[in-house]
Amino acid sequence: EAQLLESGGGLVQPGGSLRLTCTASGFTFMRYAMSWVRQAPGKGLEWVSGISGTSALIEYSDSVKGRFTISRDNSKNQLYLQMNSLRAEDTAVYFCAKLISDDPDDYWGQGTLVTVSS
Amino acid sequence: QPALTQPPSVSGTPGQRVTISCSGSSSNIGTYSVNWYKQVPGTAPQLLIFASHQRPSGIPGRFFGSKSGTSAALAISGLQSEDEAVYYCATCDDALRGFWVFGGGTKLIVL
């Protein structure tokens, strides 16, 4: 059974940094693009960043471009999100997700809460 | 503003049929198929529909997805109390080199 487990969330001051990790199991991690999706309290889902299986293709939403960096280590089945210059509006639950088009094998982690506050 | 437009809320009584719309553009829905998700508060989204109209194993036939041009829709028939949740559409977008965009979500209220 496929599983995604996020870690690294917590409380950080504005301007601070945090690194999220997602550990995958139950599927061939290196074959698939992966994404980070966030959800601010009481708000909708927002795609944040994505990376292809080989890391050749990387994209960010405008709201985090220049501040966040996505990466992956296929030897460890892990996905990362380095978040710098954090702002209050980055406060959200961050989900690691294997989003896939035209396929039912779409997986999400349970999410990790990031709170940016002084 | 989300790239895909959904109504903030829809409502219906048990047994009724409701439809949730999702409007996009030529760079997203006009090019790619659509996923629909159901999210209950405090949990991760659950895939309801993929490839615009296909249901994953375990999703009942009461859920029906469709797509036409740059719009998509999710229809739920035989409404049940447990259908009360927030529903999101999602698809890929050429503006993000094939990565994903989401709708703003639609709260389904079962009266």
mmCIF file of C-alpha atoms in Angstrom:
data_model
loop_
_atom_site.group_PDB
_atom_site.id
_atom_site.type_symbol
_atom_site.label_atom_id
_atom_site.label_comp_id
_atom_site.label_asym_id
_atom_site.label_seq_id
_atom_site.Cartn_x
_atom_site.Cartn_y
_atom_site.Cartn_z
ATOM 1 C CA GLU A 1 0.000 0.000 0.000
ATOM 2 C CA ALA A 2 1.368 3.393 -0.979
ATOM 3 C CA GLN A 3 2.121 5.816 1.828
ATOM 4 C CA LEU A 4 3.437 9.374 2.099
ATOM 5 C CA LEU A 5 4.597 10.684 5.467
ATOM 6 C CA GLU A 6 5.456 14.343 5.991
ATOM 7 C CA SER A 7 7.661 15.684 8.771
ATOM 8 C CA GLY A 8 9.419 18.899 9.710
ATOM 9 C CA GLY A 9 6.523 21.224 10.366
ATOM 10 C CA GLY A 10 6.359 23.496 13.377
ATOM 11 C CA LEU A 11 6.361 27.058 14.667
ATOM 12 C CA VAL A 12 8.797 29.508 13.088
ATOM 13 C CA GLN A 13 9.205 33.262 13.303
ATOM 14 C CA PRO A 14 8.594 35.515 10.291
ATOM 15 C CA GLY A 15 11.710 35.607 8.160
ATOM 16 C CA GLY A 16 12.782 32.188 9.404
ATOM 17 C CA SER A 17 13.383 28.911 7.595
ATOM 18 C CA LEU A 18 12.039 25.388 7.777
ATOM 19 C CA ARG A 19 12.667 22.196 5.821
ATOM 20 C CA LEU A 20 9.863 19.727 5.211
ATOM 21 C CA THR A 21 10.507 16.085 4.356
ATOM 22 C CA CYS A 22 8.160 13.575 2.770
ATOM 23 C CA THR A 23 9.050 9.881 2.937
ATOM 24 C CA ALA A 24 7.385 7.660 0.360
ATOM 25 C CA SER A 25 6.767 3.923 0.389
ATOM 26 C CA GLY A 26 4.734 1.341 -1.491
ATOM 27 C CA PHE A 27 5.409 2.601 -5.028
ATOM 28 C CA THR A 28 8.388 3.221 -7.321
ATOM 29 C CA PHE A 29 9.132 6.754 -6.132
ATOM 30 C CA MET A 30 11.665 7.657 -8.813
ATOM 31 C CA ARG A 31 9.166 7.127 -11.631
ATOM 32 C CA TYR A 32 6.777 9.866 -10.573
ATOM 33 C CA ALA A 33 6.575 13.614 -10.312
ATOM 34 C CA MET A 34 5.754 14.803 -6.816
ATOM 35 C CA SER A 35 4.129 17.956 -5.499
ATOM 36 C CA TRP A 36 3.676 19.989 -2.352
ATOM 37 C CA VAL A 37 0.167 21.328 -1.806
ATOM 38 C CA ARG A 38 -0.778 23.580 1.097
ATOM 39 C CA GLN A 39 -3.977 24.582 2.839
ATOM 40 C CA ALA A 40 -4.149 27.700 4.980
ATOM 41 C CA PRO A 41 -6.546 27.556 7.955
ATOM 42 C CA GLY A 42 -10.125 27.594 6.677
ATOM 43 C CA LYS A 43 -8.988 28.017 3.055
ATOM 44 C CA GLY A 44 -8.754 25.893 -0.063
ATOM 45 C CA LEU A 45 -5.999 23.777 -1.546
ATOM 46 C CA GLU A 46 -3.076 25.586 -3.178
ATOM 47 C CA TRP A 47 -0.468 23.805 -5.277
ATOM 48 C CA VAL A 48 2.941 25.092 -4.137
ATOM 49 C CA SER A 49 5.657 23.276 -6.060
ATOM 50 C CA GLY A 50 6.345 20.206 -8.150
ATOM 51 C CA ILE A 51 9.339 18.177 -9.295
ATOM 52 C CA SER A 52 9.662 15.519 -11.962
ATOM 53 C CA GLY A 53 10.996 12.033 -11.234
ATOM 54 C CA THR A 54 14.493 12.905 -12.446
ATOM 55 C CA SER A 55 14.420 16.443 -10.964
ATOM 56 C CA ALA A 56 14.828 17.811 -14.490
ATOM 57 C CA LEU A 57 11.565 19.747 -14.284
ATOM 58 C CA ILE A 58 10.756 21.971 -11.308
ATOM 59 C CA GLU A 59 8.029 24.572 -10.922
ATOM 60 C CA TYR A 60 6.730 26.871 -8.192
ATOM 61 C CA SER A 61 3.622 28.898 -7.632
ATOM 62 C CA ASP A 62 4.116 32.650 -7.847
ATOM 63 C CA SER A 63 3.409 32.950 -4.115
ATOM 64 C CA VAL A 64 6.560 31.027 -3.121
ATOM 65 C CA LYS A 65 8.901 31.496 -6.100
ATOM 66 C CA GLY A 66 12.312 32.696 -4.977
ATOM 67 C CA ARG A 67 11.728 31.675 -1.352
ATOM 68 C CA PHE A 68 11.015 27.935 -1.479
ATOM 69 C CA THR A 69 13.141 25.185 -3.032
ATOM 70 C CA ILE A 70 11.880 21.709 -3.851
ATOM 71 C CA SER A 71 14.206 18.730 -4.201
ATOM 72 C CA ARG A 72 14.206 14.965 -3.955
ATOM 73 C CA ASP A 73 16.533 12.059 -3.146
ATOM 74 C CA ASN A 74 15.360 8.997 -5.073
ATOM 75 C CA SER A 75 17.859 6.752 -3.247
ATOM 76 C CA LYS A 76 16.054 7.569 0.003
ATOM 77 C CA ASN A 77 12.507 7.827 -1.443
ATOM 78 C CA GLN A 78 12.299 11.327 -0.003
ATOM 79 C CA LEU A 79 10.905 14.660 -1.181
ATOM 80 C CA TYR A 80 11.913 17.962 0.420
ATOM 81 C CA LEU A 81 10.708 21.530 0.613
ATOM 82 C CA GLN A 82 13.170 24.125 1.868
ATOM 83 C CA MET A 83 11.202 27.177 2.950
ATOM 84 C CA ASN A 84 13.078 30.454 3.517
ATOM 85 C CA SER A 85 11.961 34.004 4.286
ATOM 86 C CA LEU A 86 8.741 32.655 5.744
ATOM 87 C CA ARG A 87 5.753 34.962 6.097
ATOM 88 C CA ALA A 88 2.574 34.794 8.146
ATOM 89 C CA GLU A 89 0.648 33.961 4.984
ATOM 90 C CA ASP A 90 2.709 30.770 4.582
ATOM 91 C CA THR A 91 0.946 29.361 7.651
ATOM 92 C CA ALA A 92 -0.777 26.211 6.429
ATOM 93 C CA VAL A 93 -0.934 22.461 6.473
ATOM 94 C CA TYR A 94 1.539 21.260 3.856
ATOM 95 C CA PHE A 95 0.659 18.049 2.020
ATOM 96 C CA CYS A 96 3.069 15.914 0.057
ATOM 97 C CA ALA A 97 1.200 14.463 -2.922
ATOM 98 C CA LYS A 98 1.700 12.140 -5.858
ATOM 99 C CA LEU A 99 -0.689 13.894 -8.226
ATOM 100 C CA ILE A 100 -1.207 12.024 -11.454
ATOM 101 C CA SER A 101 -3.400 12.643 -14.462
ATOM 102 C CA ASP A 102 -5.530 9.879 -16.026
ATOM 103 C CA ASP A 103 -4.644 7.393 -13.282
ATOM 104 C CA PRO A 104 -6.346 6.380 -10.031
ATOM 105 C CA ASP A 105 -3.074 5.991 -8.096
ATOM 106 C CA ASP A 106 -3.170 9.477 -6.631
ATOM 107 C CA TYR A 107 -1.705 9.648 -3.112
ATOM 108 C CA TRP A 108 -1.579 12.273 -0.396
ATOM 109 C CA GLY A 109 0.166 12.392 2.962
ATOM 110 C CA GLN A 110 -1.701 13.444 6.084
ATOM 111 C CA GLY A 111 -0.002 16.828 6.107
ATOM 112 C CA THR A 112 2.297 18.735 8.430
ATOM 113 C CA LEU A 113 1.384 22.074 10.004
ATOM 114 C CA VAL A 114 3.639 25.067 9.494
ATOM 115 C CA THR A 115 2.878 28.090 11.647
ATOM 116 C CA VAL A 116 4.683 31.368 10.982
ATOM 117 C CA SER A 117 4.243 33.683 13.939
ATOM 118 C CA SER A 118 6.222 35.777 16.366
ATOM 119 C CA GLN B 1 -7.213 33.786 -7.166
ATOM 120 C CA PRO B 2 -7.434 30.082 -8.022
ATOM 121 C CA ALA B 3 -6.876 29.193 -11.676
ATOM 122 C CA LEU B 4 -10.095 27.164 -11.684
ATOM 123 C CA THR B 5 -13.429 28.702 -10.674
ATOM 124 C CA GLN B 6 -15.917 26.827 -8.527
ATOM 125 C CA PRO B 7 -19.053 28.065 -6.734
ATOM 126 C CA PRO B 8 -18.364 28.597 -3.014
ATOM 127 C CA SER B 9 -21.268 26.406 -1.970
ATOM 128 C CA VAL B 10 -24.122 24.235 -3.181
ATOM 129 C CA SER B 11 -26.876 22.566 -1.191
ATOM 130 C CA GLY B 12 -29.439 19.812 -1.531
ATOM 131 C CA THR B 13 -31.694 17.542 0.439
ATOM 132 C CA PRO B 14 -31.138 13.804 0.907
ATOM 133 C CA GLY B 15 -31.931 11.891 -2.279
ATOM 134 C CA GLN B 16 -31.540 14.918 -4.546
ATOM 135 C CA ARG B 17 -28.988 15.432 -7.312
ATOM 136 C CA VAL B 18 -26.525 18.309 -7.181
ATOM 137 C CA THR B 19 -23.923 19.537 -9.642
ATOM 138 C CA ILE B 20 -20.670 21.374 -8.939
ATOM 139 C CA SER B 21 -19.113 23.304 -11.799
ATOM 140 C CA CYS B 22 -15.437 23.996 -12.491
ATOM 141 C CA SER B 23 -14.426 26.597 -15.056
ATOM 142 C CA GLY B 24 -10.915 26.914 -16.444
ATOM 143 C CA SER B 25 -9.134 27.911 -19.636
ATOM 144 C CA SER B 26 -7.522 26.514 -22.756
ATOM 145 C CA SER B 27 -4.202 26.045 -20.932
ATOM 146 C CA ASN B 28 -5.673 23.770 -18.255
ATOM 147 C CA ILE B 29 -9.093 22.109 -18.575
ATOM 148 C CA GLY B 30 -9.077 22.730 -22.319
ATOM 149 C CA THR B 31 -5.945 20.577 -22.623
ATOM 150 C CA TYR B 32 -5.894 18.152 -19.704
ATOM 151 C CA SER B 33 -8.306 15.828 -17.960
ATOM 152 C CA VAL B 34 -9.741 16.745 -14.575
ATOM 153 C CA ASN B 35 -9.547 15.206 -11.114
ATOM 154 C CA TRP B 36 -12.167 15.762 -8.431
ATOM 155 C CA TYR B 37 -11.436 15.463 -4.715
ATOM 156 C CA LYS B 38 -13.574 15.274 -1.592
ATOM 157 C CA GLN B 39 -12.167 16.707 1.632
ATOM 158 C CA VAL B 40 -13.622 16.284 5.071
ATOM 159 C CA PRO B 41 -12.216 18.754 7.661
ATOM 160 C CA GLY B 42 -8.968 17.598 9.228
ATOM 161 C CA THR B 43 -8.229 14.977 6.600
ATOM 162 C CA ALA B 44 -6.325 14.763 3.336
ATOM 163 C CA PRO B 45 -8.246 15.095 0.069
ATOM 164 C CA GLN B 46 -9.678 11.876 -1.369
ATOM 165 C CA LEU B 47 -9.742 11.235 -5.125
ATOM 166 C CA LEU B 48 -13.308 10.882 -6.392
ATOM 167 C CA ILE B 49 -12.932 11.218 -10.147
ATOM 168 C CA PHE B 50 -9.880 10.973 -12.424
ATOM 169 C CA ALA B 51 -9.546 11.352 -16.195
ATOM 170 C CA SER B 52 -12.566 13.690 -16.022
ATOM 171 C CA HIS B 53 -15.128 10.896 -15.661
ATOM 172 C CA GLN B 54 -13.505 7.753 -14.268
ATOM 173 C CA ARG B 55 -14.120 6.559 -10.704
ATOM 174 C CA PRO B 56 -11.377 4.894 -8.623
ATOM 175 C CA SER B 57 -12.205 1.562 -7.072
ATOM 176 C CA GLY B 58 -14.563 2.000 -4.140
ATOM 177 C CA ILE B 59 -16.169 5.257 -5.290
ATOM 178 C CA PRO B 60 -19.907 4.676 -5.807
ATOM 179 C CA GLY B 61 -21.641 5.295 -9.119
ATOM 180 C CA ARG B 62 -23.565 8.191 -7.545
ATOM 181 C CA PHE B 63 -20.553 10.351 -8.400
ATOM 182 C CA PHE B 64 -20.348 11.340 -12.051
ATOM 183 C CA GLY B 65 -17.743 13.532 -13.707
ATOM 184 C CA SER B 66 -17.908 15.259 -17.056
ATOM 185 C CA LYS B 67 -15.885 17.709 -19.119
ATOM 186 C CA SER B 68 -16.682 19.921 -22.082
ATOM 187 C CA GLY B 69 -14.284 22.440 -23.560
ATOM 188 C CA THR B 70 -12.777 24.477 -20.745
ATOM 189 C CA SER B 71 -15.295 23.435 -18.095
ATOM 190 C CA ALA B 72 -15.915 20.365 -15.987
ATOM 191 C CA ALA B 73 -18.630 19.260 -13.613
ATOM 192 C CA LEU B 74 -19.179 16.830 -10.782
ATOM 193 C CA ALA B 75 -22.680 15.481 -10.302
ATOM 194 C CA ILE B 76 -23.740 13.692 -7.146
ATOM 195 C CA SER B 77 -27.028 11.827 -7.226
ATOM 196 C CA GLY B 78 -28.951 10.233 -4.360
ATOM 197 C CA LEU B 79 -27.460 12.777 -1.954
ATOM 198 C CA GLN B 80 -26.532 11.410 1.479
ATOM 199 C CA SER B 81 -25.593 13.165 4.704
ATOM 200 C CA GLU B 82 -22.066 11.792 4.480
ATOM 201 C CA ASP B 83 -21.587 13.634 1.198
ATOM 202 C CA GLU B 84 -21.358 16.906 3.138
ATOM 203 C CA ALA B 85 -17.759 18.024 2.545
ATOM 204 C CA VAL B 86 -15.693 20.382 0.410
ATOM 205 C CA TYR B 87 -15.123 19.335 -3.210
ATOM 206 C CA TYR B 88 -12.190 20.471 -5.346
ATOM 207 C CA CYS B 89 -11.463 20.195 -9.038
ATOM 208 C CA ALA B 90 -7.842 20.011 -10.202
ATOM 209 C CA THR B 91 -5.994 19.668 -13.459
ATOM 210 C CA CYS B 92 -2.630 20.300 -15.071
ATOM 211 C CA ASP B 93 -1.726 23.627 -16.637
ATOM 212 C CA ASP B 94 0.607 24.505 -19.502
ATOM 213 C CA ALA B 95 1.487 27.700 -17.665
ATOM 214 C CA LEU B 96 3.104 25.496 -15.001
ATOM 215 C CA ARG B 97 4.657 23.130 -17.554
ATOM 216 C CA GLY B 98 2.140 20.419 -16.778
ATOM 217 C CA PHE B 99 2.013 20.794 -13.013
ATOM 218 C CA TRP B 100 -1.208 21.305 -11.144
ATOM 219 C CA VAL B 101 -3.846 23.933 -10.419
ATOM 220 C CA PHE B 102 -6.824 23.643 -8.098
ATOM 221 C CA GLY B 103 -10.247 25.192 -7.880
ATOM 222 C CA GLY B 104 -11.186 27.208 -4.826
ATOM 223 C CA GLY B 105 -13.401 24.439 -3.481
ATOM 224 C CA THR B 106 -17.164 24.046 -3.141
ATOM 225 C CA LYS B 107 -18.827 23.356 0.198
ATOM 226 C CA LEU B 108 -21.656 20.863 -0.259
ATOM 227 C CA ILE B 109 -24.356 21.313 2.367
ATOM 228 C CA VAL B 110 -26.853 18.504 2.865
ATOM 229 C CA LEU B 111 -29.988 20.108 4.298
#
